Amino acid sequence: MLKWEHSIPVIQKSMSKKQDIHQAFEDFLAEQDSRYTQQKREIVDALKNMMHPFEVDDFLAILHRKKKDKNFSRATVYRTIKQLLEAKLIQKIQTPEGKVYYETNFEQEQHDHIICNACGKIIQIQESIINQYFSDYCQQIDFVPDYRSVHIYGTCKKYLQSGELCKD
């Protein structure tokens, strides 16, 4: 089971930024000769409310609970998630056990993750010194980054000390 711990407050963006997400996805889909259907739009709207990494099946259950009058097929949700990943609007987080989680990139500042191999806890980190290091290094080697995803895997202190899985 996924454990989630915030190390930074979630930063809310303006409504115009949220609308830009729809435009960015619509533009990406047009480049791929794909349509931005009403169902895809509703999936993106639902993803905006996901504050933590999620598994697709869990998201699908949430979507069905919130949109009881709509029928979202599993295939449509998985295909939309894949397209959002390709558009770099979400990112994939994979645990050593092979579990796959996704996290939206729409409303969060650049951040990285520390993932416990034992209990599955994911800690979100955002430090300006890390961001500055990557920026400086890329500039030093004349490299223009499009995207960054850093995941550090290890074992959390609680598990090391007690040998028990985290319950929080």
PDB file of C-alpha atoms in Angstrom:
ATOM      1  CA  MET A   1       0.000   0.000   0.000  1.00  0.00           C
ATOM      2  CA  LEU A   2       1.192   3.496  -0.836  1.00  0.00           C
ATOM      3  CA  LYS A   3       2.095   5.789   2.017  1.00  0.00           C
ATOM      4  CA  TRP A   4       2.334   9.486   1.192  1.00  0.00           C
ATOM      5  CA  GLU A   5       4.065  12.194   3.117  1.00  0.00           C
ATOM      6  CA  HIS A   6       4.223  15.855   2.153  1.00  0.00           C
ATOM      7  CA  SER A   7       7.430  17.661   2.893  1.00  0.00           C
ATOM      8  CA  ILE A   8       6.173  20.843   1.198  1.00  0.00           C
ATOM      9  CA  PRO A   9       2.799  22.530   1.002  1.00  0.00           C
ATOM     10  CA  VAL A  10       0.911  22.010  -2.229  1.00  0.00           C
ATOM     11  CA  ILE A  11       1.005  25.266  -4.133  1.00  0.00           C
ATOM     12  CA  GLN A  12      -2.264  26.224  -5.798  1.00  0.00           C
ATOM     13  CA  LYS A  13      -2.027  28.014  -9.143  1.00  0.00           C
ATOM     14  CA  SER A  14      -4.427  30.446 -10.714  1.00  0.00           C
ATOM     15  CA  MET A  15      -7.450  29.391 -12.749  1.00  0.00           C
ATOM     16  CA  SER A  16      -5.764  30.563 -15.947  1.00  0.00           C
ATOM     17  CA  LYS A  17      -2.986  28.023 -15.297  1.00  0.00           C
ATOM     18  CA  LYS A  18      -5.620  25.288 -14.965  1.00  0.00           C
ATOM     19  CA  GLN A  19      -7.145  26.343 -18.271  1.00  0.00           C
ATOM     20  CA  ASP A  20      -3.665  26.222 -19.846  1.00  0.00           C
ATOM     21  CA  ILE A  21      -3.524  22.515 -18.946  1.00  0.00           C
ATOM     22  CA  HIS A  22      -6.517  21.871 -21.166  1.00  0.00           C
ATOM     23  CA  GLN A  23      -4.953  23.918 -23.962  1.00  0.00           C
ATOM     24  CA  ALA A  24      -1.596  22.157 -23.614  1.00  0.00           C
ATOM     25  CA  PHE A  25      -3.264  18.737 -23.769  1.00  0.00           C
ATOM     26  CA  GLU A  26      -5.507  19.748 -26.657  1.00  0.00           C
ATOM     27  CA  ASP A  27      -2.466  21.040 -28.587  1.00  0.00           C
ATOM     28  CA  PHE A  28      -0.559  17.810 -27.880  1.00  0.00           C
ATOM     29  CA  LEU A  29      -3.480  15.677 -29.034  1.00  0.00           C
ATOM     30  CA  ALA A  30      -3.846  17.731 -32.234  1.00  0.00           C
ATOM     31  CA  GLU A  31      -0.161  17.083 -33.010  1.00  0.00           C
ATOM     32  CA  GLN A  32      -0.895  13.380 -32.568  1.00  0.00           C
ATOM     33  CA  ASP A  33      -3.985  13.549 -34.802  1.00  0.00           C
ATOM     34  CA  SER A  34      -6.151  12.731 -31.809  1.00  0.00           C
ATOM     35  CA  ARG A  35      -9.271  14.491 -30.543  1.00  0.00           C
ATOM     36  CA  TYR A  36      -9.786  16.120 -27.156  1.00  0.00           C
ATOM     37  CA  THR A  37     -13.123  14.547 -26.337  1.00  0.00           C
ATOM     38  CA  GLN A  38     -15.463  15.546 -23.528  1.00  0.00           C
ATOM     39  CA  GLN A  39     -14.505  12.363 -21.653  1.00  0.00           C
ATOM     40  CA  LYS A  40     -10.788  13.217 -21.858  1.00  0.00           C
ATOM     41  CA  ARG A  41     -11.579  16.733 -20.632  1.00  0.00           C
ATOM     42  CA  GLU A  42     -13.511  15.307 -17.651  1.00  0.00           C
ATOM     43  CA  ILE A  43     -10.631  12.922 -16.892  1.00  0.00           C
ATOM     44  CA  VAL A  44      -8.191  15.865 -16.853  1.00  0.00           C
ATOM     45  CA  ASP A  45     -10.575  17.822 -14.612  1.00  0.00           C
ATOM     46  CA  ALA A  46     -10.730  14.891 -12.176  1.00  0.00           C
ATOM     47  CA  LEU A  47      -6.938  14.541 -12.227  1.00  0.00           C
ATOM     48  CA  LYS A  48      -6.602  18.173 -11.138  1.00  0.00           C
ATOM     49  CA  ASN A  49      -8.017  17.113  -7.768  1.00  0.00           C
ATOM     50  CA  MET A  50      -5.516  14.296  -7.250  1.00  0.00           C
ATOM     51  CA  MET A  51      -3.099  15.639  -4.646  1.00  0.00           C
ATOM     52  CA  HIS A  52      -1.009  12.477  -4.248  1.00  0.00           C
ATOM     53  CA  PRO A  53       0.451   9.810  -6.518  1.00  0.00           C
ATOM     54  CA  PHE A  54      -2.282   7.411  -7.637  1.00  0.00           C
ATOM     55  CA  GLU A  55      -2.747   4.051  -9.280  1.00  0.00           C
ATOM     56  CA  VAL A  56      -4.951   4.048 -12.370  1.00  0.00           C
ATOM     57  CA  ASP A  57      -7.444   1.569 -10.898  1.00  0.00           C
ATOM     58  CA  ASP A  58      -7.867   3.737  -7.783  1.00  0.00           C
ATOM     59  CA  PHE A  59      -8.356   6.817  -9.962  1.00  0.00           C
ATOM     60  CA  LEU A  60     -10.919   4.946 -12.063  1.00  0.00           C
ATOM     61  CA  ALA A  61     -12.886   4.043  -8.911  1.00  0.00           C
ATOM     62  CA  ILE A  62     -12.814   7.688  -7.778  1.00  0.00           C
ATOM     63  CA  LEU A  63     -13.921   8.824 -11.234  1.00  0.00           C
ATOM     64  CA  HIS A  64     -16.865   6.427 -11.233  1.00  0.00           C
ATOM     65  CA  ARG A  65     -17.925   7.539  -7.733  1.00  0.00           C
ATOM     66  CA  LYS A  66     -17.794  11.233  -8.631  1.00  0.00           C
ATOM     67  CA  LYS A  67     -19.325  10.931 -12.099  1.00  0.00           C
ATOM     68  CA  LYS A  68     -22.074   8.397 -11.479  1.00  0.00           C
ATOM     69  CA  ASP A  69     -24.003   9.591 -14.501  1.00  0.00           C
ATOM     70  CA  LYS A  70     -21.019   9.021 -16.829  1.00  0.00           C
ATOM     71  CA  ASN A  71     -19.562   5.782 -18.090  1.00  0.00           C
ATOM     72  CA  PHE A  72     -15.778   5.957 -18.338  1.00  0.00           C
ATOM     73  CA  SER A  73     -14.341   2.836 -19.879  1.00  0.00           C
ATOM     74  CA  ARG A  74     -11.150   1.430 -18.434  1.00  0.00           C
ATOM     75  CA  ALA A  75      -9.555   1.598 -21.897  1.00  0.00           C
ATOM     76  CA  THR A  76     -10.361   5.314 -22.283  1.00  0.00           C
ATOM     77  CA  VAL A  77      -8.871   6.143 -18.891  1.00  0.00           C
ATOM     78  CA  TYR A  78      -5.699   4.119 -19.534  1.00  0.00           C
ATOM     79  CA  ARG A  79      -5.315   5.618 -23.021  1.00  0.00           C
ATOM     80  CA  THR A  80      -5.801   9.151 -21.659  1.00  0.00           C
ATOM     81  CA  ILE A  81      -3.256   8.518 -18.879  1.00  0.00           C
ATOM     82  CA  LYS A  82      -0.789   7.284 -21.509  1.00  0.00           C
ATOM     83  CA  GLN A  83      -1.356  10.390 -23.631  1.00  0.00           C
ATOM     84  CA  LEU A  84      -0.975  12.694 -20.604  1.00  0.00           C
ATOM     85  CA  LEU A  85       2.292  10.934 -19.792  1.00  0.00           C
ATOM     86  CA  GLU A  86       3.518  11.401 -23.364  1.00  0.00           C
ATOM     87  CA  ALA A  87       2.502  15.085 -23.135  1.00  0.00           C
ATOM     88  CA  LYS A  88       4.546  15.345 -19.895  1.00  0.00           C
ATOM     89  CA  LEU A  89       1.493  16.553 -17.994  1.00  0.00           C
ATOM     90  CA  ILE A  90       1.787  13.634 -15.572  1.00  0.00           C
ATOM     91  CA  GLN A  91       4.732  11.546 -14.491  1.00  0.00           C
ATOM     92  CA  LYS A  92       5.188   7.882 -13.675  1.00  0.00           C
ATOM     93  CA  ILE A  93       6.582   6.683 -10.362  1.00  0.00           C
ATOM     94  CA  GLN A  94       7.525   3.009 -10.205  1.00  0.00           C
ATOM     95  CA  THR A  95       8.321   1.175  -6.991  1.00  0.00           C
ATOM     96  CA  PRO A  96      10.914  -1.607  -6.844  1.00  0.00           C
ATOM     97  CA  GLU A  97       8.046  -4.122  -6.535  1.00  0.00           C
ATOM     98  CA  GLY A  98       6.799  -2.974  -9.927  1.00  0.00           C
ATOM     99  CA  LYS A  99       3.799  -0.972  -8.726  1.00  0.00           C
ATOM    100  CA  VAL A 100       3.149   2.028 -10.941  1.00  0.00           C
ATOM    101  CA  TYR A 101       1.805   5.326  -9.660  1.00  0.00           C
ATOM    102  CA  TYR A 102       1.144   8.524 -11.561  1.00  0.00           C
ATOM    103  CA  GLU A 103       1.309  12.093 -10.372  1.00  0.00           C
ATOM    104  CA  THR A 104       0.071  15.219 -12.066  1.00  0.00           C
ATOM    105  CA  ASN A 105       2.535  17.922 -13.026  1.00  0.00           C
ATOM    106  CA  PHE A 106      -0.116  20.587 -13.576  1.00  0.00           C
ATOM    107  CA  GLU A 107      -0.206  22.426 -10.272  1.00  0.00           C
ATOM    108  CA  GLN A 108       3.008  21.580  -8.529  1.00  0.00           C
ATOM    109  CA  GLU A 109       6.384  23.177  -8.549  1.00  0.00           C
ATOM    110  CA  GLN A 110       9.355  21.057  -9.634  1.00  0.00           C
ATOM    111  CA  HIS A 111       9.955  18.376  -7.037  1.00  0.00           C
ATOM    112  CA  ASP A 112      11.541  14.969  -6.600  1.00  0.00           C
ATOM    113  CA  HIS A 113      10.686  11.834  -4.657  1.00  0.00           C
ATOM    114  CA  ILE A 114      12.246   9.607  -2.018  1.00  0.00           C
ATOM    115  CA  ILE A 115      10.625   6.162  -2.048  1.00  0.00           C
ATOM    116  CA  CYS A 116      10.912   3.557   0.722  1.00  0.00           C
ATOM    117  CA  ASN A 117      11.509   0.092  -0.714  1.00  0.00           C
ATOM    118  CA  ALA A 118      10.128  -1.552   2.435  1.00  0.00           C
ATOM    119  CA  CYS A 119       6.865   0.251   3.169  1.00  0.00           C
ATOM    120  CA  GLY A 120       6.217   2.100  -0.096  1.00  0.00           C
ATOM    121  CA  LYS A 121       6.097   5.554   1.491  1.00  0.00           C
ATOM    122  CA  ILE A 122       6.741   8.327  -1.031  1.00  0.00           C
ATOM    123  CA  ILE A 123       8.182  11.566   0.291  1.00  0.00           C
ATOM    124  CA  GLN A 124       7.960  14.599  -1.942  1.00  0.00           C
ATOM    125  CA  ILE A 125      10.961  16.906  -1.717  1.00  0.00           C
ATOM    126  CA  GLN A 126      11.422  20.366  -3.082  1.00  0.00           C
ATOM    127  CA  GLU A 127      14.586  22.226  -2.349  1.00  0.00           C
ATOM    128  CA  SER A 128      15.723  25.280  -4.234  1.00  0.00           C
ATOM    129  CA  ILE A 129      19.351  24.156  -3.891  1.00  0.00           C
ATOM    130  CA  ILE A 130      18.556  20.932  -5.811  1.00  0.00           C
ATOM    131  CA  ASN A 131      16.724  22.838  -8.521  1.00  0.00           C
ATOM    132  CA  GLN A 132      19.579  25.328  -8.767  1.00  0.00           C
ATOM    133  CA  TYR A 133      22.165  22.534  -8.975  1.00  0.00           C
ATOM    134  CA  PHE A 134      20.399  20.871 -11.906  1.00  0.00           C
ATOM    135  CA  SER A 135      19.889  24.215 -13.612  1.00  0.00           C
ATOM    136  CA  ASP A 136      23.537  25.223 -13.179  1.00  0.00           C
ATOM    137  CA  TYR A 137      24.814  21.831 -14.277  1.00  0.00           C
ATOM    138  CA  CYS A 138      22.673  21.796 -17.412  1.00  0.00           C
ATOM    139  CA  GLN A 139      23.835  25.298 -18.263  1.00  0.00           C
ATOM    140  CA  GLN A 140      27.451  24.278 -17.670  1.00  0.00           C
ATOM    141  CA  ILE A 141      27.223  21.445 -20.196  1.00  0.00           C
ATOM    142  CA  ASP A 142      25.083  23.446 -22.665  1.00  0.00           C
ATOM    143  CA  PHE A 143      22.052  21.256 -22.148  1.00  0.00           C
ATOM    144  CA  VAL A 144      18.451  22.453 -22.288  1.00  0.00           C
ATOM    145  CA  PRO A 145      16.241  20.169 -20.171  1.00  0.00           C
ATOM    146  CA  ASP A 146      12.630  19.515 -21.158  1.00  0.00           C
ATOM    147  CA  TYR A 147      11.698  17.506 -18.105  1.00  0.00           C
ATOM    148  CA  ARG A 148      13.204  16.226 -14.867  1.00  0.00           C
ATOM    149  CA  SER A 149      12.237  13.270 -12.714  1.00  0.00           C
ATOM    150  CA  VAL A 150      14.399  12.187  -9.800  1.00  0.00           C
ATOM    151  CA  HIS A 151      13.450   9.223  -7.617  1.00  0.00           C
ATOM    152  CA  ILE A 152      15.693   8.090  -4.771  1.00  0.00           C
ATOM    153  CA  TYR A 153      15.021   4.568  -3.501  1.00  0.00           C
ATOM    154  CA  GLY A 154      16.022   3.316  -0.051  1.00  0.00           C
ATOM    155  CA  THR A 155      14.611   2.337   3.316  1.00  0.00           C
ATOM    156  CA  CYS A 156      12.951   4.726   5.758  1.00  0.00           C
ATOM    157  CA  LYS A 157      14.191   5.222   9.306  1.00  0.00           C
ATOM    158  CA  LYS A 158      11.005   3.855  10.877  1.00  0.00           C
ATOM    159  CA  TYR A 159      11.339   0.531   9.064  1.00  0.00           C
ATOM    160  CA  LEU A 160      15.072   0.301   9.783  1.00  0.00           C
ATOM    161  CA  GLN A 161      14.506   0.864  13.497  1.00  0.00           C
ATOM    162  CA  SER A 162      11.458  -1.335  14.040  1.00  0.00           C
ATOM    163  CA  GLY A 163      11.367  -3.724  11.103  1.00  0.00           C
ATOM    164  CA  GLU A 164       7.669  -2.931  10.858  1.00  0.00           C
ATOM    165  CA  LEU A 165       5.834  -1.371   7.935  1.00  0.00           C
ATOM    166  CA  CYS A 166       4.736   2.211   8.425  1.00  0.00           C
ATOM    167  CA  LYS A 167       1.096   2.490   9.428  1.00  0.00           C
ATOM    168  CA  ASP A 168       0.711   6.247   8.796  1.00  0.00           C
TER     169      ASP A 168
END
